[in-house]
Short mmCIF file of C-alpha atoms in Angstrom, two decimals:
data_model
loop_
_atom_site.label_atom_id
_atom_site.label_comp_id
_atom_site.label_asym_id
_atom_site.label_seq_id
_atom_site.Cartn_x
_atom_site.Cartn_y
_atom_site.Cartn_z
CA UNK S 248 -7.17 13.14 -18.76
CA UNK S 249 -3.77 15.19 -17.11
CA UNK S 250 -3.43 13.92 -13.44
CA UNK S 251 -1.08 14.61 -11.15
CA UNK S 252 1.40 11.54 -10.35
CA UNK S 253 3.80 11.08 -7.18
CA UNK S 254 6.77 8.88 -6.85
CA UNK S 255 7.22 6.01 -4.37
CA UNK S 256 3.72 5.14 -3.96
CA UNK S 257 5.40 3.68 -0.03
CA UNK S 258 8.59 5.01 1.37
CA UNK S 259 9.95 3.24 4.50
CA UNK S 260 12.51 4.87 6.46
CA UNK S 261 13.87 5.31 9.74
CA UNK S 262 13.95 7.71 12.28
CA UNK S 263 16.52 10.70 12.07
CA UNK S 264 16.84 9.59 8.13
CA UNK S 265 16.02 12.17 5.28
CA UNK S 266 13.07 11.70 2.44
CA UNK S 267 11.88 13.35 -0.82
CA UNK S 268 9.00 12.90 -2.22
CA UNK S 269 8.26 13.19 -5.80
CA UNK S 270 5.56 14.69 -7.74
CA UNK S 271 4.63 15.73 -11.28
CA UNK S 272 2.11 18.25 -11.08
CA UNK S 273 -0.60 18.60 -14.47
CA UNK S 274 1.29 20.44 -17.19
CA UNK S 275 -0.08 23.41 -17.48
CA UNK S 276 -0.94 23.93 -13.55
CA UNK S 277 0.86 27.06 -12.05
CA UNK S 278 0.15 26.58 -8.26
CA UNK S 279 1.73 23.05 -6.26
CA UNK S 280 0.67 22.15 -2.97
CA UNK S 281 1.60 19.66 -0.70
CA UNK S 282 -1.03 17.88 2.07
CA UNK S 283 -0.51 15.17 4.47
CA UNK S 284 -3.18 12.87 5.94
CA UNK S 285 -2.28 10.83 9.45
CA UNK S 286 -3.86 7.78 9.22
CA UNK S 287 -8.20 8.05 9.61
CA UNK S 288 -7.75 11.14 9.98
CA UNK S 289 -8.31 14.69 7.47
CA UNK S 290 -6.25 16.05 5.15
CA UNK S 291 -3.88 19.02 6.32
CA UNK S 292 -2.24 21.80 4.49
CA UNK S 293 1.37 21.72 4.14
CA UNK S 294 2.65 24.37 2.02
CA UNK S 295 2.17 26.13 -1.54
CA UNK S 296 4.20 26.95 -4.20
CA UNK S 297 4.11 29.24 -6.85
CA UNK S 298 6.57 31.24 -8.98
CA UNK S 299 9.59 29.08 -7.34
CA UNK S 300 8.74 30.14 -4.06
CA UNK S 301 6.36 29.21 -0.98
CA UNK S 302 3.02 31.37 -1.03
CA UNK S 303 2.04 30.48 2.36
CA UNK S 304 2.74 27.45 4.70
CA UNK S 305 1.05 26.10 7.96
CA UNK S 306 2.60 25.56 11.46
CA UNK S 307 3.49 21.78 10.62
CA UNK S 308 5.87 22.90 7.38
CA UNK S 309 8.50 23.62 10.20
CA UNK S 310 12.35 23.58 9.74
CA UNK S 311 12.77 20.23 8.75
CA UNK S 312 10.30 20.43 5.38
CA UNK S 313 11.46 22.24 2.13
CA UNK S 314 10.00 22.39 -1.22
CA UNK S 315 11.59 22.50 -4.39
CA UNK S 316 10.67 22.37 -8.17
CA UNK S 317 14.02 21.25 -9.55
CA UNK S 318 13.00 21.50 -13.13
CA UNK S 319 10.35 22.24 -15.31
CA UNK S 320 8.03 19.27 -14.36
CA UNK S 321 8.81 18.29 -10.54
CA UNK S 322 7.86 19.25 -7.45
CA UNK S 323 9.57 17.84 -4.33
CA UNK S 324 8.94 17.71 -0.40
CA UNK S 325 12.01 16.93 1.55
CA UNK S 326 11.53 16.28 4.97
CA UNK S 327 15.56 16.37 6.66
CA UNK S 328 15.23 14.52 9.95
CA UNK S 329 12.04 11.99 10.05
CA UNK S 330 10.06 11.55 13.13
CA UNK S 331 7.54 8.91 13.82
CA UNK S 332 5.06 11.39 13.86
CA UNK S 333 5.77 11.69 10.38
CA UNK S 334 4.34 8.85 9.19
CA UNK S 335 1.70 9.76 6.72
CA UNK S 336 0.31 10.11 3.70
CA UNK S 337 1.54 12.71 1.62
CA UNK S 338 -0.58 14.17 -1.16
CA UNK S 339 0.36 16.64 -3.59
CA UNK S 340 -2.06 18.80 -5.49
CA UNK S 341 -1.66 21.49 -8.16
CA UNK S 342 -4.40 24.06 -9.74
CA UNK S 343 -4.43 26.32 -12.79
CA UNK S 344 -4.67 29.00 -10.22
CA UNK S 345 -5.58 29.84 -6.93
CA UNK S 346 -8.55 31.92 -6.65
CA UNK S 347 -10.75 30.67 -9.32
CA UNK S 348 -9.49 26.89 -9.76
CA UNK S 349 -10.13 23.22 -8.45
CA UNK S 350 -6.74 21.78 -6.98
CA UNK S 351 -6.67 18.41 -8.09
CA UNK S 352 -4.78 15.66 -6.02
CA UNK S 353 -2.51 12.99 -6.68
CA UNK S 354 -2.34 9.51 -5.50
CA UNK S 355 -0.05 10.03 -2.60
CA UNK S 356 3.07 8.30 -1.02
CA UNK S 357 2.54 6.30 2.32
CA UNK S 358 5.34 7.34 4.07
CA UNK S 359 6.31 5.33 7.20
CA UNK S 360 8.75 6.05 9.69
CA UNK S 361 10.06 3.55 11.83
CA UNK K 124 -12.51 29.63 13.16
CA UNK K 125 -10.19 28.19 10.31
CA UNK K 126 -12.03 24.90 10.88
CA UNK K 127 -14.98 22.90 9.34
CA UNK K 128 -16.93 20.89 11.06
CA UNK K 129 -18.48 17.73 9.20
CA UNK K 130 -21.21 15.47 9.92
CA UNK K 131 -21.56 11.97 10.40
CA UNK K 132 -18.75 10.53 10.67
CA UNK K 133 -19.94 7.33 9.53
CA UNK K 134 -23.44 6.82 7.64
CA UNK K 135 -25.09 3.54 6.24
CA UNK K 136 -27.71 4.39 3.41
CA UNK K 137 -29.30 1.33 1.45
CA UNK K 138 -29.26 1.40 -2.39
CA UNK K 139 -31.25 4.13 -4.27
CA UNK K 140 -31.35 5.93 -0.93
CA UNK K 141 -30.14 9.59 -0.34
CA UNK K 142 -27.21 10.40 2.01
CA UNK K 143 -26.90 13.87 3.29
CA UNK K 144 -23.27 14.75 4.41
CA UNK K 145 -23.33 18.35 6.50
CA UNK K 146 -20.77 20.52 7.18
CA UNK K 147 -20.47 23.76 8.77
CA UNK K 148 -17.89 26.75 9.19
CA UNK K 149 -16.95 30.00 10.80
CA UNK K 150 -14.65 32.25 8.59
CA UNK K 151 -16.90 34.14 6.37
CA UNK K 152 -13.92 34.86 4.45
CA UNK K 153 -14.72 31.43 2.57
CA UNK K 154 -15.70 31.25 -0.76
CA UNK K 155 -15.38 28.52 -2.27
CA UNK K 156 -16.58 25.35 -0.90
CA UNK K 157 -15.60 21.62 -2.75
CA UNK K 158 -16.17 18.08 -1.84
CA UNK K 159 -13.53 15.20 -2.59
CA UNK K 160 -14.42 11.82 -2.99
CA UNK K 161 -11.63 9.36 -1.55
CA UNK K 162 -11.58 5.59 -1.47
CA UNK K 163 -9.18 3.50 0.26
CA UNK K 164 -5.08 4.18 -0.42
CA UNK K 165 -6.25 6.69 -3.28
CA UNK K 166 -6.02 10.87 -3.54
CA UNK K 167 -8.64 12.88 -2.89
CA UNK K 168 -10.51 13.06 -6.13
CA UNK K 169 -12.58 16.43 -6.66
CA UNK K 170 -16.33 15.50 -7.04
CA UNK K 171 -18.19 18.94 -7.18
CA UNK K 172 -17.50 22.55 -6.15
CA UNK K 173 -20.01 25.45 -5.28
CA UNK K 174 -19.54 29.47 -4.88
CA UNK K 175 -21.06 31.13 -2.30
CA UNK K 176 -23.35 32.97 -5.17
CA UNK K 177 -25.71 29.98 -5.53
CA UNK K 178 -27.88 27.94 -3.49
CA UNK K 179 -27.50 24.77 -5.17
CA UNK K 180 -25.46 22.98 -7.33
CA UNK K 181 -26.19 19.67 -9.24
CA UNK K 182 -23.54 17.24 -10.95
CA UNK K 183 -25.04 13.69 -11.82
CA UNK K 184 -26.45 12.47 -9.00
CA UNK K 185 -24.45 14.69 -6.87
CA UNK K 186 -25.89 18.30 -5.50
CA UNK K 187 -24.38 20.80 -3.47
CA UNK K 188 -26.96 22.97 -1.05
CA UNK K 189 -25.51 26.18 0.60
CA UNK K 190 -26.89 28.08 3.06
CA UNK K 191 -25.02 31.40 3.48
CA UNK K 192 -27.02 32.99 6.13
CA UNK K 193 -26.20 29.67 8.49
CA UNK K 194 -23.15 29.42 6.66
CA UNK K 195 -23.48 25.28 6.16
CA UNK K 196 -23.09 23.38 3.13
CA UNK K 197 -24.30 19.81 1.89
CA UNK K 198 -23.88 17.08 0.04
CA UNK K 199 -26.79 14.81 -1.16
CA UNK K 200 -26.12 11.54 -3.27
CA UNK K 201 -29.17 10.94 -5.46
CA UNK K 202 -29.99 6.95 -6.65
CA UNK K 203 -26.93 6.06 -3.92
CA UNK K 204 -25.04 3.16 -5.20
CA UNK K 205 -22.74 0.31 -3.60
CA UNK K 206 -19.60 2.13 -5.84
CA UNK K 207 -19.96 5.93 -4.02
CA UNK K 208 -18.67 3.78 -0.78
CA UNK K 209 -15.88 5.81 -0.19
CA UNK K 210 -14.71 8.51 2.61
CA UNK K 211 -16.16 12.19 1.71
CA UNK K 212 -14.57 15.49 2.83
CA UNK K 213 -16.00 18.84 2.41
CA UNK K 214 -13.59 21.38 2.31
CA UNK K 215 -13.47 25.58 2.09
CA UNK K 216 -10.79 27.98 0.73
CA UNK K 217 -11.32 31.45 1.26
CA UNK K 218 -10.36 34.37 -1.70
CA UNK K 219 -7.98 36.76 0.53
CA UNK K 220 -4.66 35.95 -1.15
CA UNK K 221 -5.28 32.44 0.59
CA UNK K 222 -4.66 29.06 -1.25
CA UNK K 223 -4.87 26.36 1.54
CA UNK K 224 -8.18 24.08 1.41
CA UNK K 225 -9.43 23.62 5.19
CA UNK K 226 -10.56 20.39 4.96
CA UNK K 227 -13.04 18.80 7.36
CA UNK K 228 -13.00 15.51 9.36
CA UNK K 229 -14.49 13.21 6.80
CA UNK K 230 -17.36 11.19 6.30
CA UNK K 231 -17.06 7.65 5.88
CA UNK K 232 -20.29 6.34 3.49
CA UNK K 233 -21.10 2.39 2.70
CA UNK K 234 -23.66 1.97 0.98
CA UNK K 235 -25.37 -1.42 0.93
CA UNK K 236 -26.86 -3.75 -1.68
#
């Protein structure tokens, strides 16, 4: 069955230090989204993606996140100056579509600012 | 009103029992209303989904009620087992152009031998 991977599964970094994570979205999935869970707590909308550029984005994708689908099969978050407030997981999801369709989720990267 | 509100937090249901996870939101905008399924250091993984054009929804052991007029949603787990431990979040997207999930707070479930 297609799933969506994401590359490092754990990403230490410091503060003030830049970080892109990786994600392969299912093949034939049009629509890329990127979530973040703090730690015990729910899962928050980032940003989506569609047709090389964002759709819509929420009041945490601020200056220092950008998106990018490099190529035909990747889809990046870049986050240019890390906070500690950062540290989180990072999900990425993709969906056929948006109206109709299930976003399915991959298995994250624990990222952790220090 | 972009929220959803979920309840427990935390529930302990012995085997074969029936835990009811409820959640309950605002925007009437919403249409479409999934659960994930999420155990420890692992994605959300998408259980069952239900449109607001049905009452009830069935999967397995898993069944969606919905409620429009009170606009609340629920999960039941039928024959519980020790494996559907795991953290559940409803969640609600709504059809206006609109692609973000609005997850709620989560609902941790252990289910004992």
């Amino acid at each position: 069955e297609p799933e969506v991977t994401q590359t490092p599964s754990h990403q230490v970094t410091q503060m003030g230090q830049e970080v892109i994570l990786r994600c392969v979205p299912i093949s034939n999935h049009l629509y890329f989204y990127w979530y973040r869970q703090i730690l015990g707590q729910k899962v928050e909308f980032l940003v989506s993606f569609y047709n090389n550029e964002i759709s819509e984005k929420s009041e945490i994708f601020d200056d220092q996140f950008s998106v990018e689908r490099p190529d035909g099969s990747n889809f990046t978050l870049k986050i240019r100056s890390t906070k500690l407030e950062d540290s989180a997981m990072y999900f990425c999801a993709s969906s056929v579509q948006t109206t109709t369709s299930e976003q399915y989720f991959g298995p994250g990267t624990r990222l952790t600012v220090t | 009103q972009q929220q959803v509100k979920q309840s427990p937090q935390s529930l302990i249901v012995q085997k074969g029992g029936i835990p009811i996870i409820n959640c309950a939101y605002e925007n009437t905008a919403f249409d479409y209303f999934p659960w994930y399924q999420q155990f420890p250091g692992k994605g959300p993984a998408l259980l069952i989904a239900i449109r607001p054009d049905v009452s009830e929804k069935k999967e397995g052991r898993f069944t969606i009620s919905f409620n429009k007029s009170a606009k609340q949603f629920s999960l039941h787990i039928m024959d519980s087992q020790p494996g559907d431990s795991a953290t559940y979040f409803c969640a609600a997207k709504s059809n206006f152009g609109n692609e973000k999930l609005t997850f709620g707070t989560g609902t941790r479930l252990t289910i004992i031998p």
